[in-house]
Structures are given as structure tokens and as C-alpha cells.
Amino acid sequence: MSLGLPSHLSRAANSKALATAARWAALVCLAMAIVNVAISALGGTTGSTSWISTLVLLPMILLLVLLSRGRTVLLTVVYLLVGAVCTFLYVYILFESTPTYRDTNLLVVALPVVAMTLVGGTGTGALGGILWATLGFALAEAAVLVGATAADRGFRPDAVSLGAYLLLVGVLAFDGLTRGSRSRTQSAIHRAVRDARLVDLRRELLAESTADLHDTVLSELAAIAAAEPGELSPRLRGRIESDLHALGGAALPGDPTPTSTAGADPWYGSELRRAIEDARDEGLSVDVSGDRDAVAGLADDSRRALGLAVRQCLVNVLRHSGSATAEVAVSTGEGSVSVMVVDGGRGFGSVPVGADRLGLRQSVHDRISKVGGTVTIYSSEDVGTTVIMTVPEAVAS
């Protein structure tokens, strides 16, 4: 019944469900008692004044309705005390008005006793419910004994009320005994869900780290290959050192923070501009057109993902296209920013990208999709390649 609930919620949920069902069953028992007495009075089985006994059950019905709206220990105690008094008066008036009733082994007498017993379950555990049920059953039987004695009738335990008590105790005991096994099952399920989520997180982090490493190493190797033989220029050396420290999660002393230049113009502090400048350092002639200020409308993660994806596109132009020129066009509209990278190189046909090709799969497609964007690629042999990346603008808070 509670397999889909966490273990810390199933106990309270089961207890509340059982208590609610028991209280409504008690309300039905009191209604049946009233109907039984009314039918017996109309049929002449009981005395003509026996209907008065049903009036004393009204306070019990009122308290049960209040309990069904919100259970509290105080209200339950009041119900038991008032119920004991009402049961005594009910039994006494019923016996006084009906001389044919000789003892208490009657259904009409058992119904308020069952209503008193079913109040069990106010506590949040099986043991608490059993204690409340036992207390209600004991008070009701005591009230029946006193009422029968006052009316000079014999007291005999009835099977209906005793069976209802034993059934309720059995249900509560079974719930308490099996709760531990349900908790263990739930714990195993939640551990499995947690472990699966951790595996997914590790896989995402590994893919992102692999893409960063792939892009950085590939870009720097291309820059070194394009450089003049001999000692690296200070600009290229500083760029390589900065990228290596970025892969390690540290920054070089004196390195400008991303926001130091972005405050005046977001374009100059963006990953997109850096990707273009790096490609130019590697010998690629890159023309930039369109609305450069559009990058200001992107969130930080979208701006970084877009810049790194463009960086990989330009590296692909250098490595695979055979073209020495490329164009980067920036545009905005309908709540999104699009960047188009175009080259006039050799292009490629409709050959599926292999699983080991990280460039387009992880560095472009996966990066853009993680920030809610899309990637469209148009390429033909001997015509060139066009990559269009579209990411949503940041939502104003």
C-alpha cells in the first residue's frame, strides 16, 4: 500500500489511512444503531419509548464528524469519555424500554461498542493504534456492563464487538510487523534511484570535461603547428598557460576575471570573441558580422557554451575544410541568439559521425543542447559547411 512512498512518509500515511477508515466505519455503526432501533420500534419489537435511546448517540456522531476533519489526541480522549457515558445511557434506556431484552449479547448493543473500538489509530504507529482501540473497547464494555446492571439485565460478551476489536488489532499488528520490510524495500529503491542519478551526473561531468580537454588540446596543437619555428611568442605562450590552468580549475596570478572587461562591453569579455581571436592567431582569417551586442542577452552558461562550440567549429575549419577563411555571423530574434559559422572549404557528405568523433558530437551538439539550444549543419562536398547554433536568451528575473 505504501511501496511508492518514502519510508519516512509511509508510516504516517498508513496510520492516517487506517484511522480515517476506522472513524468512518464507526460513524456507519452509530447510524445502523439508530436505524435498527427505529425499525424495531416501528415493528413493535422494542418499547415505544426506545427511540429516546438513539438521541444519546448524537454527541458521539458529532464528535466523530469532528475527528474526521482533523484528528487530535484531546478530541479522541473527549470522544472516548463522552462515548462511554452515551453508551451507558443508550444501553440503560434501551433495556428499560424493552423488557424482552434479557442480556447484552445483542447486535443493537454491540454497534456503539464497535464505534468506540474503531477510534483506534489516532497515534502515528501500530502500537499507538492498538492501545487506543483497546482503551475504547474496554470503556465501551464497562459502560455496557454498568448499563445492563443498572437495568437489572445480564452481561454477556457479544461476538460482534469482540470480533471487530480483534480484527482491528490484527490489521494494526500486521501493518506494524510488515512496515520494516516495506521500509527496507523502499530504501533499496531509493538507493538505486540515487545511484543511477549519480552515474548520470558522473557521465555528464566526464563528457563535459572530455569536451573541454578535447577542444583545448586540439586548439593549442593547431596554434603551435601554425606558429613559426622556434620559441613561442609571448601571446601564444600566455594563452596556452591560461588554458592549461583553466583545465585544472585555477587561474594564473594577474589574469583578468571574466567580468573585468565584460562590464563595459559584453562582446570583449565573451568566449565567442576569444574563440575568434584564437582562430585568427592560428592563421584563420575570420570575418565577423551581425549584431555583436546580442551576446549580452545570454546567460553565462549559454554564452560560454556558444563560445566553446564556435571555437570547435573554427578548429574544424582549420583542420578539415582546407579553407583559410571563415565567417561568423551573429543575429538575434524571437527570444534567441543565433551564431552561424560558414566556410568555403571542401565540406563533407551525409556520412554518420562516428562515436569517437568528439568534435561535432560533444563539443558542439551536446554543449548547445545542454543550454536548451539547437544545432543545424549544412554541408556539401566542394561547396563548404555552414553550422547554425541557436540558444535561448536569458529570462529576465
Short mmCIF file of C-alpha atoms in Angstrom, two decimals, residues 4-377:
data_model
loop_
_atom_site.label_atom_id
_atom_site.label_comp_id
_atom_site.label_asym_id
_atom_site.label_seq_id
_atom_site.Cartn_x
_atom_site.Cartn_y
_atom_site.Cartn_z
CA GLY A 4 5.59 4.16 -3.72
CA LEU A 5 6.16 6.38 -0.67
CA PRO A 6 9.49 7.12 1.03
CA SER A 7 9.95 5.24 4.28
CA HIS A 8 9.78 8.41 6.37
CA LEU A 9 6.32 9.17 4.92
CA SER A 10 4.76 5.71 4.72
CA ARG A 11 4.26 5.33 8.49
CA ALA A 12 2.20 8.50 8.86
CA ALA A 13 0.32 7.83 5.61
CA ASN A 14 -0.66 4.29 6.65
CA SER A 15 -1.70 5.40 10.12
CA LYS A 16 -3.80 8.25 8.78
CA ALA A 17 -5.49 6.00 6.22
CA LEU A 18 -6.37 3.33 8.79
CA ALA A 19 -7.61 5.90 11.32
CA THR A 20 -9.78 7.64 8.73
CA ALA A 21 -11.31 4.36 7.56
CA ALA A 22 -11.97 3.27 11.15
CA ARG A 23 -13.69 6.52 12.08
CA TRP A 24 -16.00 6.42 9.10
CA ALA A 25 -16.80 2.79 9.90
CA ALA A 26 -17.65 3.88 13.46
CA LEU A 27 -19.98 6.53 12.05
CA VAL A 28 -21.72 3.86 9.98
CA CYS A 29 -22.14 1.68 13.08
CA LEU A 30 -23.84 4.51 15.02
CA ALA A 31 -26.12 5.20 12.06
CA MET A 32 -27.00 1.49 11.89
CA ALA A 33 -27.80 1.50 15.62
CA ILE A 34 -30.23 4.39 15.16
CA VAL A 35 -31.87 2.72 12.14
CA ASN A 36 -32.09 -0.64 13.95
CA VAL A 37 -33.82 0.85 16.99
CA ALA A 38 -36.18 2.89 14.79
CA ILE A 39 -37.20 -0.16 12.77
CA SER A 40 -37.65 -2.27 15.91
CA ALA A 41 -39.82 0.45 17.49
CA LEU A 42 -42.00 0.71 14.41
CA GLY A 43 -42.33 -3.08 14.24
CA GLY A 44 -43.24 -3.39 17.89
CA THR A 45 -40.15 -5.43 18.78
CA THR A 46 -38.95 -2.83 21.27
CA GLY A 47 -40.83 -0.47 23.52
CA SER A 48 -42.43 2.65 22.15
CA THR A 49 -40.00 4.84 24.10
CA SER A 50 -36.88 3.03 22.87
CA TRP A 51 -36.28 5.74 20.25
CA ILE A 52 -35.16 8.01 23.08
CA SER A 53 -32.02 5.88 23.37
CA THR A 54 -30.94 6.93 19.88
CA LEU A 55 -30.81 10.60 20.92
CA VAL A 56 -27.93 9.94 23.29
CA LEU A 57 -25.85 8.71 20.32
CA LEU A 58 -25.94 12.13 18.63
CA PRO A 59 -22.99 13.57 20.65
CA MET A 60 -20.88 10.59 19.54
CA ILE A 61 -21.81 11.21 15.90
CA LEU A 62 -20.91 14.90 16.22
CA LEU A 63 -17.52 14.11 17.73
CA LEU A 64 -16.80 11.53 15.03
CA VAL A 65 -17.52 14.12 12.36
CA LEU A 66 -15.07 16.49 14.10
CA LEU A 67 -12.49 13.70 14.29
CA SER A 68 -12.84 13.03 10.57
CA ARG A 69 -12.00 16.69 9.85
CA GLY A 70 -8.85 16.65 11.97
CA ARG A 71 -7.65 14.08 14.47
CA THR A 72 -6.10 15.16 17.75
CA VAL A 73 -5.33 13.33 20.95
CA LEU A 74 -7.52 15.68 23.02
CA LEU A 75 -10.51 15.24 20.73
CA THR A 76 -10.06 11.46 20.80
CA VAL A 77 -9.99 11.42 24.60
CA VAL A 78 -13.15 13.56 24.69
CA TYR A 79 -14.82 11.16 22.26
CA LEU A 80 -13.96 8.16 24.43
CA LEU A 81 -15.22 9.79 27.63
CA VAL A 82 -18.40 11.13 26.04
CA GLY A 83 -18.86 7.83 24.20
CA ALA A 84 -18.67 5.85 27.44
CA VAL A 85 -21.40 7.99 29.00
CA CYS A 86 -23.55 7.84 25.86
CA THR A 87 -23.14 4.06 25.62
CA PHE A 88 -24.21 3.64 29.24
CA LEU A 89 -27.32 5.78 28.72
CA TYR A 90 -28.09 4.07 25.42
CA VAL A 91 -27.93 0.57 26.93
CA TYR A 92 -29.87 1.57 30.06
CA ILE A 93 -32.72 3.32 28.20
CA LEU A 94 -32.89 0.50 25.63
CA PHE A 95 -33.20 -2.18 28.29
CA GLU A 96 -35.70 -0.17 30.36
CA SER A 97 -37.96 0.38 27.36
CA THR A 98 -37.65 -3.20 26.06
CA PRO A 99 -38.35 -5.86 28.70
CA THR A 100 -37.81 -8.66 26.15
CA TYR A 101 -34.07 -7.98 26.08
CA ARG A 102 -32.52 -10.24 28.75
CA ASP A 103 -28.78 -9.78 28.28
CA THR A 104 -26.20 -7.77 26.33
CA ASN A 105 -25.46 -10.36 23.62
CA LEU A 106 -27.34 -8.31 21.01
CA LEU A 107 -26.35 -6.61 17.75
CA VAL A 108 -28.13 -3.42 18.75
CA VAL A 109 -25.95 -3.27 21.86
CA ALA A 110 -22.73 -4.20 20.01
CA LEU A 111 -22.94 -1.37 17.47
CA PRO A 112 -21.93 1.52 19.81
CA VAL A 113 -19.24 -0.72 21.29
CA VAL A 114 -17.78 -1.23 17.82
CA ALA A 115 -17.96 2.53 17.25
CA MET A 116 -15.95 3.07 20.44
CA THR A 117 -13.40 0.43 19.44
CA LEU A 118 -12.79 1.75 15.94
CA VAL A 119 -11.46 5.04 17.26
CA GLY A 120 -8.07 3.30 17.44
CA GLY A 121 -5.40 4.69 15.18
CA THR A 122 -5.04 8.23 16.44
CA GLY A 123 -1.33 7.60 17.03
CA THR A 124 1.23 7.53 14.20
CA GLY A 125 2.18 3.89 14.77
CA ALA A 126 0.65 0.44 15.05
CA LEU A 127 1.26 0.22 18.80
CA GLY A 128 -0.50 3.54 19.42
CA GLY A 129 -3.49 2.40 17.38
CA ILE A 130 -3.74 -0.87 19.32
CA LEU A 131 -3.64 1.00 22.63
CA TRP A 132 -6.38 3.41 21.56
CA ALA A 133 -8.55 0.55 20.27
CA THR A 134 -8.07 -1.39 23.50
CA LEU A 135 -8.95 1.66 25.58
CA GLY A 136 -12.10 2.30 23.53
CA PHE A 137 -13.18 -1.33 23.70
CA ALA A 138 -12.59 -1.51 27.45
CA LEU A 139 -14.53 1.71 28.18
CA ALA A 140 -17.42 0.62 25.96
CA GLU A 141 -17.66 -2.83 27.57
CA ALA A 142 -17.52 -1.23 31.02
CA ALA A 143 -20.34 1.16 30.03
CA VAL A 144 -22.43 -1.77 28.73
CA LEU A 145 -21.81 -3.70 31.98
CA VAL A 146 -22.85 -0.76 34.15
CA GLY A 147 -25.91 -0.02 31.99
CA ALA A 148 -27.05 -3.65 31.99
CA THR A 149 -26.53 -3.92 35.77
CA ALA A 150 -28.49 -0.71 36.38
CA ALA A 151 -31.34 -2.08 34.25
CA ASP A 152 -31.15 -5.45 36.04
CA ARG A 153 -30.07 -7.38 32.94
CA GLY A 154 -27.37 -9.97 32.44
CA PHE A 155 -23.99 -9.16 30.90
CA ARG A 156 -22.72 -11.45 28.14
CA PRO A 157 -19.87 -10.50 25.80
CA ASP A 158 -21.11 -10.41 22.21
CA ALA A 159 -19.19 -11.87 19.29
CA VAL A 160 -19.69 -8.82 17.02
CA SER A 161 -17.88 -6.25 19.15
CA LEU A 162 -15.19 -8.74 20.17
CA GLY A 163 -14.63 -9.74 16.52
CA ALA A 164 -14.38 -6.08 15.45
CA TYR A 165 -11.78 -5.44 18.18
CA LEU A 166 -9.69 -8.46 17.23
CA LEU A 167 -9.90 -7.59 13.52
CA LEU A 168 -8.70 -4.03 14.11
CA VAL A 169 -5.88 -5.19 16.36
CA GLY A 170 -4.86 -7.77 13.74
CA VAL A 171 -4.78 -5.18 10.95
CA LEU A 172 -2.73 -2.75 13.04
CA ALA A 173 -0.36 -5.51 14.16
CA PHE A 174 0.13 -6.73 10.59
CA ASP A 175 0.86 -3.18 9.45
CA GLY A 176 3.42 -2.76 12.21
CA LEU A 177 5.14 -6.09 11.55
CA THR A 178 5.39 -5.62 7.79
CA ARG A 179 6.41 -1.97 7.94
CA GLY A 180 10.05 -2.88 8.42
CA SER A 181 10.17 -4.99 5.25
CA ARG A 182 8.43 -2.24 3.29
CA SER A 183 10.92 0.29 4.59
CA ARG A 184 13.81 -1.91 3.51
CA THR A 185 12.28 -2.29 0.05
CA GLN A 186 11.72 1.45 -0.22
CA SER A 187 15.27 2.15 0.95
CA ALA A 188 16.64 -0.19 -1.71
CA ILE A 189 14.54 1.52 -4.39
CA HIS A 190 15.66 4.99 -3.35
CA ARG A 191 19.28 3.89 -3.16
CA ALA A 192 19.00 2.50 -6.68
CA VAL A 193 17.46 5.76 -7.95
CA ARG A 194 20.16 7.78 -6.20
CA ASP A 195 22.96 5.60 -7.60
CA ALA A 196 21.52 5.85 -11.10
CA ARG A 197 21.35 9.63 -10.77
CA LEU A 198 24.95 9.76 -9.55
CA VAL A 199 26.05 7.68 -12.54
CA ASP A 200 24.26 10.11 -14.87
CA LEU A 201 25.90 13.08 -13.16
CA ARG A 202 29.33 11.48 -13.41
CA ARG A 203 28.72 10.71 -17.08
CA GLU A 204 27.68 14.32 -17.77
CA LEU A 205 30.69 15.72 -15.92
CA LEU A 206 33.01 13.31 -17.70
CA ALA A 207 31.55 14.22 -21.10
CA GLU A 208 31.89 17.94 -20.36
CA SER A 209 35.45 17.55 -19.10
CA THR A 210 36.33 15.41 -22.12
CA ALA A 211 34.92 18.03 -24.47
CA ASP A 212 36.86 20.83 -22.73
CA LEU A 213 40.08 18.82 -22.85
CA HIS A 214 39.49 17.86 -26.47
CA ASP A 215 38.79 21.42 -27.58
CA THR A 216 41.66 22.96 -25.64
CA VAL A 217 44.32 20.45 -26.65
CA LEU A 218 43.21 20.43 -30.28
CA SER A 219 43.15 24.21 -30.47
CA GLU A 220 46.55 24.65 -28.84
CA LEU A 221 48.14 21.96 -31.01
CA ALA A 222 46.77 23.68 -34.08
CA ALA A 223 48.14 27.01 -32.84
CA ILE A 224 51.57 25.51 -32.20
CA ALA A 225 51.58 23.87 -35.64
CA ALA A 226 50.72 27.18 -37.29
CA ALA A 227 53.36 29.13 -35.32
CA GLU A 228 56.80 29.98 -36.70
CA PRO A 229 59.59 27.55 -35.78
CA GLY A 230 61.48 28.48 -32.65
CA GLU A 231 60.39 29.98 -29.37
CA LEU A 232 56.68 30.60 -28.90
CA SER A 233 55.50 34.17 -28.91
CA PRO A 234 54.60 35.66 -25.50
CA ARG A 235 50.94 35.93 -26.56
CA LEU A 236 50.71 32.27 -27.58
CA ARG A 237 52.63 31.12 -24.51
CA GLY A 238 50.32 33.11 -22.23
CA ARG A 239 47.27 31.71 -23.97
CA ILE A 240 48.46 28.11 -23.58
CA GLU A 241 49.33 28.62 -19.92
CA SER A 242 45.96 30.22 -19.25
CA ASP A 243 44.11 27.35 -20.94
CA LEU A 244 46.08 24.73 -19.01
CA HIS A 245 45.35 26.45 -15.72
CA ALA A 246 41.67 26.72 -16.71
CA LEU A 247 41.57 22.94 -17.28
CA GLY A 248 42.99 22.48 -13.80
CA GLY A 249 40.39 24.77 -12.26
CA ALA A 250 42.86 27.51 -11.28
CA ALA A 251 43.64 30.95 -12.63
CA LEU A 252 47.03 32.49 -13.18
CA PRO A 253 48.00 35.39 -10.91
CA GLY A 254 47.11 38.62 -12.61
CA ASP A 255 44.68 37.04 -15.08
CA PRO A 256 41.66 39.28 -15.68
CA THR A 257 38.36 37.93 -14.41
CA PRO A 258 35.61 37.28 -16.96
CA THR A 259 33.68 40.29 -15.72
CA SER A 260 36.59 42.74 -15.77
CA THR A 261 36.09 43.56 -19.47
CA ALA A 262 32.52 42.39 -19.85
CA GLY A 263 31.23 45.21 -17.72
CA ALA A 264 31.89 47.82 -20.43
CA ASP A 265 31.18 45.63 -23.48
CA PRO A 266 29.98 42.01 -23.14
CA TRP A 267 31.43 41.17 -26.55
CA TYR A 268 35.05 41.75 -25.49
CA GLY A 269 34.67 39.59 -22.41
CA SER A 270 32.86 36.72 -24.13
CA GLU A 271 34.10 33.25 -25.02
CA LEU A 272 32.83 33.87 -28.55
CA ARG A 273 35.27 36.73 -29.19
CA ARG A 274 38.10 34.76 -27.62
CA ALA A 275 37.34 31.79 -29.90
CA ILE A 276 37.53 34.08 -32.93
CA GLU A 277 40.79 35.69 -31.79
CA ASP A 278 42.33 32.28 -31.09
CA ALA A 279 41.39 31.11 -34.57
CA ARG A 280 42.99 34.23 -36.04
CA ASP A 281 46.16 33.52 -34.05
CA GLU A 282 46.24 30.08 -35.65
CA GLY A 283 46.21 31.58 -39.14
CA LEU A 284 42.49 31.54 -39.98
CA SER A 285 41.01 34.70 -41.45
CA VAL A 286 37.68 35.21 -39.68
CA ASP A 287 35.15 37.86 -40.69
CA VAL A 288 32.60 38.82 -38.04
CA SER A 289 29.24 40.31 -38.97
CA GLY A 290 25.86 40.87 -37.43
CA ASP A 291 24.79 42.12 -34.01
CA ARG A 292 27.70 41.55 -31.66
CA ASP A 293 25.79 43.04 -28.74
CA ALA A 294 23.37 40.10 -28.90
CA VAL A 295 25.69 38.08 -26.64
CA ALA A 296 24.73 40.42 -23.79
CA GLY A 297 21.28 38.83 -23.75
CA LEU A 298 22.61 35.36 -22.97
CA ALA A 299 23.05 33.71 -19.60
CA ASP A 300 26.60 32.97 -18.50
CA ASP A 301 26.40 29.25 -19.20
CA SER A 302 24.80 29.83 -22.62
CA ARG A 303 27.42 32.43 -23.53
CA ARG A 304 30.24 30.07 -22.56
CA ALA A 305 28.71 27.06 -24.34
CA LEU A 306 28.20 29.09 -27.51
CA GLY A 307 31.78 30.38 -27.46
CA LEU A 308 33.28 26.93 -26.94
CA ALA A 309 31.09 25.45 -29.69
CA VAL A 310 32.18 28.18 -32.13
CA ARG A 311 35.77 27.56 -31.14
CA GLN A 312 35.42 23.91 -32.13
CA CYS A 313 33.77 24.87 -35.42
CA LEU A 314 36.67 27.14 -36.29
CA VAL A 315 39.16 24.42 -35.33
CA ASN A 316 37.33 22.09 -37.70
CA VAL A 317 37.66 24.70 -40.45
CA LEU A 318 41.41 24.80 -39.89
CA ARG A 319 41.83 21.02 -39.72
CA HIS A 320 39.37 19.68 -42.25
CA SER A 321 37.97 22.28 -44.65
CA GLY A 322 41.14 23.30 -46.47
CA SER A 323 39.88 26.89 -46.41
CA ALA A 324 41.86 29.75 -44.91
CA THR A 325 38.81 31.92 -44.36
CA ALA A 326 35.60 31.66 -42.35
CA GLU A 327 32.73 33.91 -41.44
CA VAL A 328 30.94 34.22 -38.11
CA ALA A 329 27.54 35.91 -38.21
CA VAL A 330 25.62 36.82 -35.05
CA SER A 331 21.89 37.54 -35.08
CA THR A 332 19.03 37.76 -32.60
CA GLY A 333 15.29 37.47 -32.76
CA GLU A 334 12.24 35.83 -31.16
CA GLY A 335 13.97 35.37 -27.80
CA SER A 336 17.06 33.60 -29.09
CA VAL A 337 20.56 34.30 -30.34
CA SER A 338 21.94 32.55 -33.41
CA VAL A 339 25.56 32.24 -34.49
CA MET A 340 26.40 30.97 -37.96
CA VAL A 341 29.86 29.70 -38.88
CA VAL A 342 30.44 29.46 -42.63
CA ASP A 343 33.44 28.24 -44.59
CA GLY A 344 34.01 27.69 -48.29
CA GLY A 345 36.08 24.55 -47.91
CA ARG A 346 35.72 21.03 -49.19
CA GLY A 347 32.73 20.15 -46.99
CA PHE A 348 31.57 16.62 -46.33
CA GLY A 349 28.78 14.31 -47.40
CA SER A 350 25.97 12.71 -45.40
CA VAL A 351 28.27 10.28 -43.59
CA PRO A 352 27.26 9.45 -39.97
CA VAL A 353 29.58 10.88 -37.34
CA GLY A 354 31.50 8.11 -35.58
CA ALA A 355 31.25 7.56 -31.85
CA ASP A 356 34.92 8.50 -31.45
CA ARG A 357 34.46 11.88 -33.14
CA LEU A 358 34.11 14.24 -30.21
CA GLY A 359 34.21 17.49 -32.19
CA LEU A 360 30.68 17.81 -33.52
CA ARG A 361 29.03 15.35 -31.13
CA GLN A 362 30.20 16.61 -27.72
CA SER A 363 31.87 19.95 -28.37
CA VAL A 364 29.03 21.34 -30.48
CA HIS A 365 25.80 19.33 -30.32
CA ASP A 366 25.96 18.30 -26.66
CA ARG A 367 27.14 21.70 -25.44
CA ILE A 368 24.40 23.63 -27.19
CA SER A 369 21.66 21.14 -26.27
CA LYS A 370 22.58 21.34 -22.58
CA VAL A 371 21.67 25.04 -22.54
CA GLY A 372 18.43 24.42 -24.45
CA GLY A 373 19.72 25.29 -27.91
CA THR A 374 19.76 23.62 -31.30
CA VAL A 375 22.42 22.95 -33.93
CA THR A 376 21.82 22.73 -37.67
CA ILE A 377 24.57 21.73 -40.11
#
